[in-house]
JSON list of C-alpha atoms in Angstrom, two decimals:
[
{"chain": "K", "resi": 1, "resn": "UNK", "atom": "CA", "xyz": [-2.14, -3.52, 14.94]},
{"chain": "K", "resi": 2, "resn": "UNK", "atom": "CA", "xyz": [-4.01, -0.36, 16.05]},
{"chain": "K", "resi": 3, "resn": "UNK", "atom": "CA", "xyz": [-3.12, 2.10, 18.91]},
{"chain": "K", "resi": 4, "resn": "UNK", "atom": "CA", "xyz": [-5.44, 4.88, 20.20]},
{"chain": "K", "resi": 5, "resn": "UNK", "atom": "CA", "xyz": [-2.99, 7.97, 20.50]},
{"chain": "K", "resi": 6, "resn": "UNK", "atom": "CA", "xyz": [-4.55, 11.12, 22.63]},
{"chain": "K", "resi": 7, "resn": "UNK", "atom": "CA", "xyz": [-2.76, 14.59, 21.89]},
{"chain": "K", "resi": 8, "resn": "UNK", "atom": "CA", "xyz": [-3.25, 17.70, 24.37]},
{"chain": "K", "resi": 9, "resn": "UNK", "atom": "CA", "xyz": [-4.33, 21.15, 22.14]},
{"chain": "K", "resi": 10, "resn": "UNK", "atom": "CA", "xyz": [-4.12, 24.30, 23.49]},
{"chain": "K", "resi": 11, "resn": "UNK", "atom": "CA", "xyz": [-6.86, 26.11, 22.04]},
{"chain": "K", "resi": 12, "resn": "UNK", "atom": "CA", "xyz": [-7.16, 29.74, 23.83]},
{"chain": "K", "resi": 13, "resn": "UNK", "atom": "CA", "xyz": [-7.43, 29.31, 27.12]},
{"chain": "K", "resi": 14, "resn": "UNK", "atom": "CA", "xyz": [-8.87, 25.18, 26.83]},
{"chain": "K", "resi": 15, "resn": "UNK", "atom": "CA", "xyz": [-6.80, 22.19, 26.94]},
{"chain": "K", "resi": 16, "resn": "UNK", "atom": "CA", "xyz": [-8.59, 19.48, 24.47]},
{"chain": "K", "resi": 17, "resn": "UNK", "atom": "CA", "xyz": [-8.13, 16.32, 24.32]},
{"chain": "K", "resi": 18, "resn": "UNK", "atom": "CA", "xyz": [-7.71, 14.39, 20.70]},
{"chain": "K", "resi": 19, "resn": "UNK", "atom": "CA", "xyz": [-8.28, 10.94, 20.09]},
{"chain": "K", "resi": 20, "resn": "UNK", "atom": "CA", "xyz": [-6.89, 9.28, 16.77]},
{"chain": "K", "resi": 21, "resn": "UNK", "atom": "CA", "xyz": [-6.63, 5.99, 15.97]},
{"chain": "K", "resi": 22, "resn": "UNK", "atom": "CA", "xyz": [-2.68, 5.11, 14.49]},
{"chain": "K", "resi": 23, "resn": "UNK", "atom": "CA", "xyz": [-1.74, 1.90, 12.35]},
{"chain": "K", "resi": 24, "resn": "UNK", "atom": "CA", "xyz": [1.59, 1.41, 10.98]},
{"chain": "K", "resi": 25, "resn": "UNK", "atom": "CA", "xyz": [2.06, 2.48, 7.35]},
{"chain": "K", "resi": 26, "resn": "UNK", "atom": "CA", "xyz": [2.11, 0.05, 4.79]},
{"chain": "K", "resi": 27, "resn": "UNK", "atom": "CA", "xyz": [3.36, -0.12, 1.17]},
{"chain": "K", "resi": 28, "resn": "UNK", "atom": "CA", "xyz": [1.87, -0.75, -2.06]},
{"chain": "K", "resi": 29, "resn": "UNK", "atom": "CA", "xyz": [3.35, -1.41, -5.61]},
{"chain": "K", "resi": 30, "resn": "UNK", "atom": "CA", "xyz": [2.05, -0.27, -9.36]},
{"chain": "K", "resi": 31, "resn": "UNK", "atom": "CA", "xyz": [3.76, -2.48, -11.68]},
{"chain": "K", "resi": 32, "resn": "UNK", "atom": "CA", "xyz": [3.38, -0.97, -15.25]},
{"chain": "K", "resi": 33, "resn": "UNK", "atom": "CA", "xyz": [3.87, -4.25, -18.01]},
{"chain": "K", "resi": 34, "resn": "UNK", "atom": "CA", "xyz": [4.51, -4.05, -21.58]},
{"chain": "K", "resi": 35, "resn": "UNK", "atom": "CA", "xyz": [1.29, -4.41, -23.70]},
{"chain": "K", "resi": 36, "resn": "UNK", "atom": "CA", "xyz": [-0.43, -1.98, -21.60]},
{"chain": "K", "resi": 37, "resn": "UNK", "atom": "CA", "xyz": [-0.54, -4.00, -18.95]},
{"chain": "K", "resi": 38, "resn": "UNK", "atom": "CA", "xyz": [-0.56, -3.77, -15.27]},
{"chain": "K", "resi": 39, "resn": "UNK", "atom": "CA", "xyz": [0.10, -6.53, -12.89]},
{"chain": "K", "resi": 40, "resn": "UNK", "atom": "CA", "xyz": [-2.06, -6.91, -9.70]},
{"chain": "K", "resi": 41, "resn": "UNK", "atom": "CA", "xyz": [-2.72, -9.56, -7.47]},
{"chain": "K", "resi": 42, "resn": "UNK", "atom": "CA", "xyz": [-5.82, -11.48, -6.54]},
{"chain": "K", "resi": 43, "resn": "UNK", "atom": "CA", "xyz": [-5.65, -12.63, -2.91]},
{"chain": "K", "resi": 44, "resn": "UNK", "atom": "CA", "xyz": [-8.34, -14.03, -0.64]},
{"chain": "K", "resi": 45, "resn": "UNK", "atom": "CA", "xyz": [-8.42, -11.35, 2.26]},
{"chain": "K", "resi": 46, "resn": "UNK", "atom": "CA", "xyz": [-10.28, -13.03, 5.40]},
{"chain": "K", "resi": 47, "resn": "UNK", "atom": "CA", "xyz": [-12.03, -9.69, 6.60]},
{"chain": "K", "resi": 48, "resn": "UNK", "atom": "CA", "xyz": [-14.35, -9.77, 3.09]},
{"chain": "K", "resi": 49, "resn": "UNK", "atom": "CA", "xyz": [-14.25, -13.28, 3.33]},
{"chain": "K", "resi": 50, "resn": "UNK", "atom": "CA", "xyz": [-13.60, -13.50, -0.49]},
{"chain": "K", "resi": 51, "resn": "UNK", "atom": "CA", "xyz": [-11.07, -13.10, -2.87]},
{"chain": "K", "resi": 52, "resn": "UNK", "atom": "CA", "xyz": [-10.15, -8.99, -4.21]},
{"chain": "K", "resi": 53, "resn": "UNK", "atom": "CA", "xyz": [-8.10, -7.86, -6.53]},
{"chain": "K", "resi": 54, "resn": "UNK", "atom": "CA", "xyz": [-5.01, -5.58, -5.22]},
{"chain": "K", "resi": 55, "resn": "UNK", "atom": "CA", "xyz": [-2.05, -3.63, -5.97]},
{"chain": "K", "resi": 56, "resn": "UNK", "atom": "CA", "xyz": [0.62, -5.66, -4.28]},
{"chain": "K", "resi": 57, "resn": "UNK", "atom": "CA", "xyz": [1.96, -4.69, -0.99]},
{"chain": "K", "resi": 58, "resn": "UNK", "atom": "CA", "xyz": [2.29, -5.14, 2.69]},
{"chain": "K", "resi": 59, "resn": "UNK", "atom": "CA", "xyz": [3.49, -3.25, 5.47]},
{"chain": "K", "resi": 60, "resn": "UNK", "atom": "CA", "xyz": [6.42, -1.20, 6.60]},
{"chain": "K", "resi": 61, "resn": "UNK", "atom": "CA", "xyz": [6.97, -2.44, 10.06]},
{"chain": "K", "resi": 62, "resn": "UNK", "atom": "CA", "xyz": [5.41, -5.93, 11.29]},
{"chain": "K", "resi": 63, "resn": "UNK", "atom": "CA", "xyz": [4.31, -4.53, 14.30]},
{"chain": "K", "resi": 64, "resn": "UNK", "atom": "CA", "xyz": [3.26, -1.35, 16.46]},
{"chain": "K", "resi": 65, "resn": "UNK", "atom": "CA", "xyz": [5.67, -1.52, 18.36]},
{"chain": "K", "resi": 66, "resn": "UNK", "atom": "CA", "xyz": [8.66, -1.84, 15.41]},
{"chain": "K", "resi": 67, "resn": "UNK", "atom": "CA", "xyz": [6.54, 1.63, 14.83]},
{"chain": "K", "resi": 68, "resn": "UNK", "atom": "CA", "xyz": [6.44, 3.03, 17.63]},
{"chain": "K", "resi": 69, "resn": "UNK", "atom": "CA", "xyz": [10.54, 2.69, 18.13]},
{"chain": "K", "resi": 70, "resn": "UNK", "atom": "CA", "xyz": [10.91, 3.32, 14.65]},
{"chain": "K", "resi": 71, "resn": "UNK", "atom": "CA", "xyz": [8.77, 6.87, 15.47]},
{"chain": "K", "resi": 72, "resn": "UNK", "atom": "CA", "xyz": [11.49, 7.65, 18.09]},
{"chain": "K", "resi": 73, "resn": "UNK", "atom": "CA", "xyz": [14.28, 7.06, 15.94]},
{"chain": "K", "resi": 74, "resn": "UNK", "atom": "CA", "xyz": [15.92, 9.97, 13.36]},
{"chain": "K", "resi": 75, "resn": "UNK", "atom": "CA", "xyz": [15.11, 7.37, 10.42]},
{"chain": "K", "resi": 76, "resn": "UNK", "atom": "CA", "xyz": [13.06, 8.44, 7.26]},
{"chain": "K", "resi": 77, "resn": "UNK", "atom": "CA", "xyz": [9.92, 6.50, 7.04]},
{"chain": "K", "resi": 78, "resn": "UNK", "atom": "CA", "xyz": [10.46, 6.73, 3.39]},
{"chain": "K", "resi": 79, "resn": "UNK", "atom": "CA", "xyz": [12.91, 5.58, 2.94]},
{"chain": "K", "resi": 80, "resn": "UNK", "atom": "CA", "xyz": [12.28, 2.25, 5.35]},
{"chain": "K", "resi": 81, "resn": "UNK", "atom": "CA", "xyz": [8.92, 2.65, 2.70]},
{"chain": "K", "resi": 82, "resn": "UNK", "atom": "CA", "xyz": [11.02, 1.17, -0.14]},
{"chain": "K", "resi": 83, "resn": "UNK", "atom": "CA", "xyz": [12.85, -1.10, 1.46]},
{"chain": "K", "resi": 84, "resn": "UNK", "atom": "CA", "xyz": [9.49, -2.49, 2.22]},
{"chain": "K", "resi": 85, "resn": "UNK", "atom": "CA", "xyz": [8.09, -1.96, -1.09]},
{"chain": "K", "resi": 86, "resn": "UNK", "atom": "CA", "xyz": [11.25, -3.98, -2.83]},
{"chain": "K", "resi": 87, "resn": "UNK", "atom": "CA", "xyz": [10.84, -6.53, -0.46]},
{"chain": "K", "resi": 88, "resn": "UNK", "atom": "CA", "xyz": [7.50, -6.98, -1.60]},
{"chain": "K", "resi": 89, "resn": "UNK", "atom": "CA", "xyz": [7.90, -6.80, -5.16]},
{"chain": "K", "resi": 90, "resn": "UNK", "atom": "CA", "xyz": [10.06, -10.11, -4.32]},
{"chain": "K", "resi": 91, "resn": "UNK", "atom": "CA", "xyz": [7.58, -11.99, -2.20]},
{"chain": "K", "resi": 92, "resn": "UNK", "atom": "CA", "xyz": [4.17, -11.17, -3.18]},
{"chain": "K", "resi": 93, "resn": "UNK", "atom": "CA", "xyz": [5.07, -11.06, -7.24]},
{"chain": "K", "resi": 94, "resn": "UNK", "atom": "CA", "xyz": [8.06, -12.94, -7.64]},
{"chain": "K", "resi": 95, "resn": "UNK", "atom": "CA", "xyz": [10.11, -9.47, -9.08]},
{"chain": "K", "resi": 96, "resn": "UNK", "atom": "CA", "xyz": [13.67, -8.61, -8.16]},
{"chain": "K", "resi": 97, "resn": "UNK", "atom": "CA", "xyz": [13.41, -4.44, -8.12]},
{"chain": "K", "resi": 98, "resn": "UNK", "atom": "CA", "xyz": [16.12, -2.93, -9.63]},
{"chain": "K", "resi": 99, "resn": "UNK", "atom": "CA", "xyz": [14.63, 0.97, -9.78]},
{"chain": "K", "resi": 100, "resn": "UNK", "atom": "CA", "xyz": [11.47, 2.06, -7.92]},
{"chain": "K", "resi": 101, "resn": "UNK", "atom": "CA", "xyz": [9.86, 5.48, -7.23]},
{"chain": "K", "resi": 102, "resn": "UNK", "atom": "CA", "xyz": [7.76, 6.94, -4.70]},
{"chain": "K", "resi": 103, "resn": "UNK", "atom": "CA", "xyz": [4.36, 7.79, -6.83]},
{"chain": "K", "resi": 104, "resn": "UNK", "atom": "CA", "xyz": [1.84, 9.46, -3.74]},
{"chain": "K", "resi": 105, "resn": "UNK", "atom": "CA", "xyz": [1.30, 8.77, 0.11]},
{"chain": "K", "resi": 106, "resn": "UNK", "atom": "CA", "xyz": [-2.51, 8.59, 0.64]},
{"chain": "K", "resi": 107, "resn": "UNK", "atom": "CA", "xyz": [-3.38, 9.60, 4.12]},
{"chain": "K", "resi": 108, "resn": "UNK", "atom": "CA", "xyz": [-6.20, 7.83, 5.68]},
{"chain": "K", "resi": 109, "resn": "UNK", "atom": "CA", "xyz": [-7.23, 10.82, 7.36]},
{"chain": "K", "resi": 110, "resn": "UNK", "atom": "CA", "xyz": [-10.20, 12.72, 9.84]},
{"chain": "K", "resi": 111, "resn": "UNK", "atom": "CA", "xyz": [-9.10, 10.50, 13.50]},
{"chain": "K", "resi": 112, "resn": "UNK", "atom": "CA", "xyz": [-7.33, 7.46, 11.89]},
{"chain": "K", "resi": 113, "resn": "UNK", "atom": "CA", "xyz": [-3.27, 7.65, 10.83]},
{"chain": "K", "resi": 114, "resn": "UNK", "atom": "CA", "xyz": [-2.64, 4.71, 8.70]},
{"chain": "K", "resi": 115, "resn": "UNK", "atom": "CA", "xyz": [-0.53, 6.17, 5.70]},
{"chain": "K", "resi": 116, "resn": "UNK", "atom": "CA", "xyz": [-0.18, 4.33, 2.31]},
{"chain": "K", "resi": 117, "resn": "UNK", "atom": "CA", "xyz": [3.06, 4.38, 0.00]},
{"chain": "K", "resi": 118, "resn": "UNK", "atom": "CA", "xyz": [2.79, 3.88, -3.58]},
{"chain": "K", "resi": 119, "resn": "UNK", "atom": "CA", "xyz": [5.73, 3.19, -5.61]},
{"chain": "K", "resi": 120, "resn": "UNK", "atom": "CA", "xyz": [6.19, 2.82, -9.25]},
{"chain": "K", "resi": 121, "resn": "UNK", "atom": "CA", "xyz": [8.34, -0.20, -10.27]},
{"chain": "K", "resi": 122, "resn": "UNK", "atom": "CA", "xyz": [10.38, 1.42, -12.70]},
{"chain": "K", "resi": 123, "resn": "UNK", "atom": "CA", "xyz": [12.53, -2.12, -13.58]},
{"chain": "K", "resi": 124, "resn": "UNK", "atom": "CA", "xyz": [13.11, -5.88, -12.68]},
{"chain": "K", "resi": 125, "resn": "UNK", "atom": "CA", "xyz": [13.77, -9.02, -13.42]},
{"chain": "K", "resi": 126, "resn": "UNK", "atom": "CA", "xyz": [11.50, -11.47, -12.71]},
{"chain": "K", "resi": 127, "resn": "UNK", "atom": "CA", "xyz": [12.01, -14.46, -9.80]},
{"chain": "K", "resi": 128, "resn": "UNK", "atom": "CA", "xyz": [9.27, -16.89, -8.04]},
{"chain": "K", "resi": 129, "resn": "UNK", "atom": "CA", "xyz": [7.41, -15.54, -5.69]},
{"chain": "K", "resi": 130, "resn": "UNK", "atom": "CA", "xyz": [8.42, -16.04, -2.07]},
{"chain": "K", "resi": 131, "resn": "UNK", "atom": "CA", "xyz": [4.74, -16.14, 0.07]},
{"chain": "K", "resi": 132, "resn": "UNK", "atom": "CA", "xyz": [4.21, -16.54, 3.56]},
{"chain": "K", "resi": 133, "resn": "UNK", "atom": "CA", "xyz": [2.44, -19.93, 4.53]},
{"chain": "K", "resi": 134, "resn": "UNK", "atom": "CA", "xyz": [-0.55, -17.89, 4.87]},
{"chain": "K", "resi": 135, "resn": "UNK", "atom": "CA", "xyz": [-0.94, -15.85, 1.57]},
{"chain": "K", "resi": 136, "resn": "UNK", "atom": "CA", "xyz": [-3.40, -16.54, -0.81]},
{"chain": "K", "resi": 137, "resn": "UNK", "atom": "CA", "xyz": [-2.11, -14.60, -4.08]},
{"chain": "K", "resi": 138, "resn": "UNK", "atom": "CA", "xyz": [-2.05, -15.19, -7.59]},
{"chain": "K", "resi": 139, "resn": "UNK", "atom": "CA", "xyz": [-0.80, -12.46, -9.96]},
{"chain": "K", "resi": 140, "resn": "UNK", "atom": "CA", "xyz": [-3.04, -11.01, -12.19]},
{"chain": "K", "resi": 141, "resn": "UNK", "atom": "CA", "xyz": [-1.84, -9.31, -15.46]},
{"chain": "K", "resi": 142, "resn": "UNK", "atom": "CA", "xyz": [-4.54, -6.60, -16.81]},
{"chain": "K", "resi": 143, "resn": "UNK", "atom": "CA", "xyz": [-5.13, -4.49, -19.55]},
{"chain": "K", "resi": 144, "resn": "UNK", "atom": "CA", "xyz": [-5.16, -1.06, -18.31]},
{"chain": "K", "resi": 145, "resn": "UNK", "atom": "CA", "xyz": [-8.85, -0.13, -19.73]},
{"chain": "K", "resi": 146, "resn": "UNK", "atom": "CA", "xyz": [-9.86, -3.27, -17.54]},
{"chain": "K", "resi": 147, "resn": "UNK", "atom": "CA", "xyz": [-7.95, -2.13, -14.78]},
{"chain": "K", "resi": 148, "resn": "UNK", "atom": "CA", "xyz": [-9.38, 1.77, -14.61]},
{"chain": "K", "resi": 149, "resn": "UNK", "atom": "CA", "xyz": [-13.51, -0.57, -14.70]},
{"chain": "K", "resi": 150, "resn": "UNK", "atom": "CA", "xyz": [-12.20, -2.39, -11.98]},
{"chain": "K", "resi": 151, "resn": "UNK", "atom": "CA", "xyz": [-11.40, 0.66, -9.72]},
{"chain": "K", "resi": 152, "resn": "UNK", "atom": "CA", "xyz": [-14.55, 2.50, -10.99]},
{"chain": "K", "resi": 153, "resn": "UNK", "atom": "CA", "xyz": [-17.10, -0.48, -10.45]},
{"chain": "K", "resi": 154, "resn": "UNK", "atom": "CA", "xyz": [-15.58, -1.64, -6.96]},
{"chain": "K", "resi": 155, "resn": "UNK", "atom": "CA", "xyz": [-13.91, -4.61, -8.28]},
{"chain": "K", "resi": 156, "resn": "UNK", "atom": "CA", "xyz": [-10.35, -3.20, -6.49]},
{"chain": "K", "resi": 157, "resn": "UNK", "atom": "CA", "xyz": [-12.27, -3.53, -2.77]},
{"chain": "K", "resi": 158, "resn": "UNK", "atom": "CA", "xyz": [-8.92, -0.75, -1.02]},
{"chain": "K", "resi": 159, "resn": "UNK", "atom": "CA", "xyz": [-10.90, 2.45, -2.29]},
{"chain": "K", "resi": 160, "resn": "UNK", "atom": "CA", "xyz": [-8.00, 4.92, -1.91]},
{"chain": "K", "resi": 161, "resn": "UNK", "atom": "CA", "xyz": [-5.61, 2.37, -3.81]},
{"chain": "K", "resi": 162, "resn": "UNK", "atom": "CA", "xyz": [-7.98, 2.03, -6.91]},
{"chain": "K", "resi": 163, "resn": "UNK", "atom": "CA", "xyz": [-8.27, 6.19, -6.88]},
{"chain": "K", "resi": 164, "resn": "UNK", "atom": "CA", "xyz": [-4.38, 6.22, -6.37]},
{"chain": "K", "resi": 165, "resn": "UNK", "atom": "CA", "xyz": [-4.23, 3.51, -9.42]},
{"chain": "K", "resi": 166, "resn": "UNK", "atom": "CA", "xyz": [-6.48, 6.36, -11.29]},
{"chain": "K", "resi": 167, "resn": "UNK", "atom": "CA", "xyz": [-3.78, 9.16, -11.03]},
{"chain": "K", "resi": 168, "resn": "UNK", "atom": "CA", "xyz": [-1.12, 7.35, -12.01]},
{"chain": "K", "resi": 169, "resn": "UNK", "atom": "CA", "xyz": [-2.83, 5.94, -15.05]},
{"chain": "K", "resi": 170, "resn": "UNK", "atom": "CA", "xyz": [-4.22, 9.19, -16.17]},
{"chain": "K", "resi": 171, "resn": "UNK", "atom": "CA", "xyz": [-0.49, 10.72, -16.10]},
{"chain": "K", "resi": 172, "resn": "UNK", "atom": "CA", "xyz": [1.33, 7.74, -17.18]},
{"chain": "K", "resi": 173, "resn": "UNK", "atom": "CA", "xyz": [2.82, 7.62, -20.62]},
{"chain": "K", "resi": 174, "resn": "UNK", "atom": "CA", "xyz": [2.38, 3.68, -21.07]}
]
């Protein structure tokens, strides 16, 4: 899932070598509800051994090297973004996206490259959700006073989604 990447810089008259650590990008999903509401997921994630509470999501590409060609190709990774983010929307939550929009890319940043898309379902209809034999989710419907506590007191474990979650909410007309 992870690839060390070294770049050459030219810095004066030194060649330096940089190290940065890439993963491919992955997707995640705000899903505004009626009754200020928004719908997350609670999944059981084996690296906290426990179950978190999430924005639904998953990746753009299955694998590095899906990436890595993808990287070579003139494609927009942005577009390949929503795909991934509609196709999620169907699995993970059981929604069949009918308008989405590209919120914010959070960068990982300093040596690791591991960017995040956030999209806003804009409108669905609803379906059954469609998991993998390994997924662990159930949805999770929240008021959106609950939901800003849960990003502020660590309940929503993916830091830079919860702070994400927090920008949209604080220019969202809900």
């Amino acid at each position: 899932m992870i690839e060390i990447v070294e770049r050459v810089m030219k810095i004066d008259d030194k060649e330096i070598v940089y190290e940065n650590a890439r993963c491919a990008p992955g997707v995640r999903l705000i899903i505004p509800m009626p009754q200020n509401k928004i719908l997350l997921t609670r999944e059981y994630r084996t690296y906290l051994s426990d179950y978190v509470f999430r924005l639904p999501g998953g990746k753009v590409v299955d694998s590095l090297e899906e990436y890595n060609a993808f990287l070579k190709s003139d494609a927009d990774i942005k577009d390949a973004a929503r795909a991934a983010a509609i196709k999620e929307a169907r699995e993970e939550v059981g929604l069949v996206v009918n308008d989405v929009e590209l919120f914010a890319i959070s960068k990982c940043g300093a040596s690791i490259e591991w960017d995040l898309y956030y999209f806003v379902v804009k409108s669905f209809t609803e379906a059954e959700q469609q998991l993998e034999h390994e997924e662990d989710i159930t949805l999770a419907l929240t008021d959106i006073e609950e939901v800003k506590k849960m990003c502020l007191d660590g309940r929503m474990k993916e830091e830079h989604s919860a702070l994400i979650l927090l920008q949209y909410l604080s220019q969202a007309e809900l």
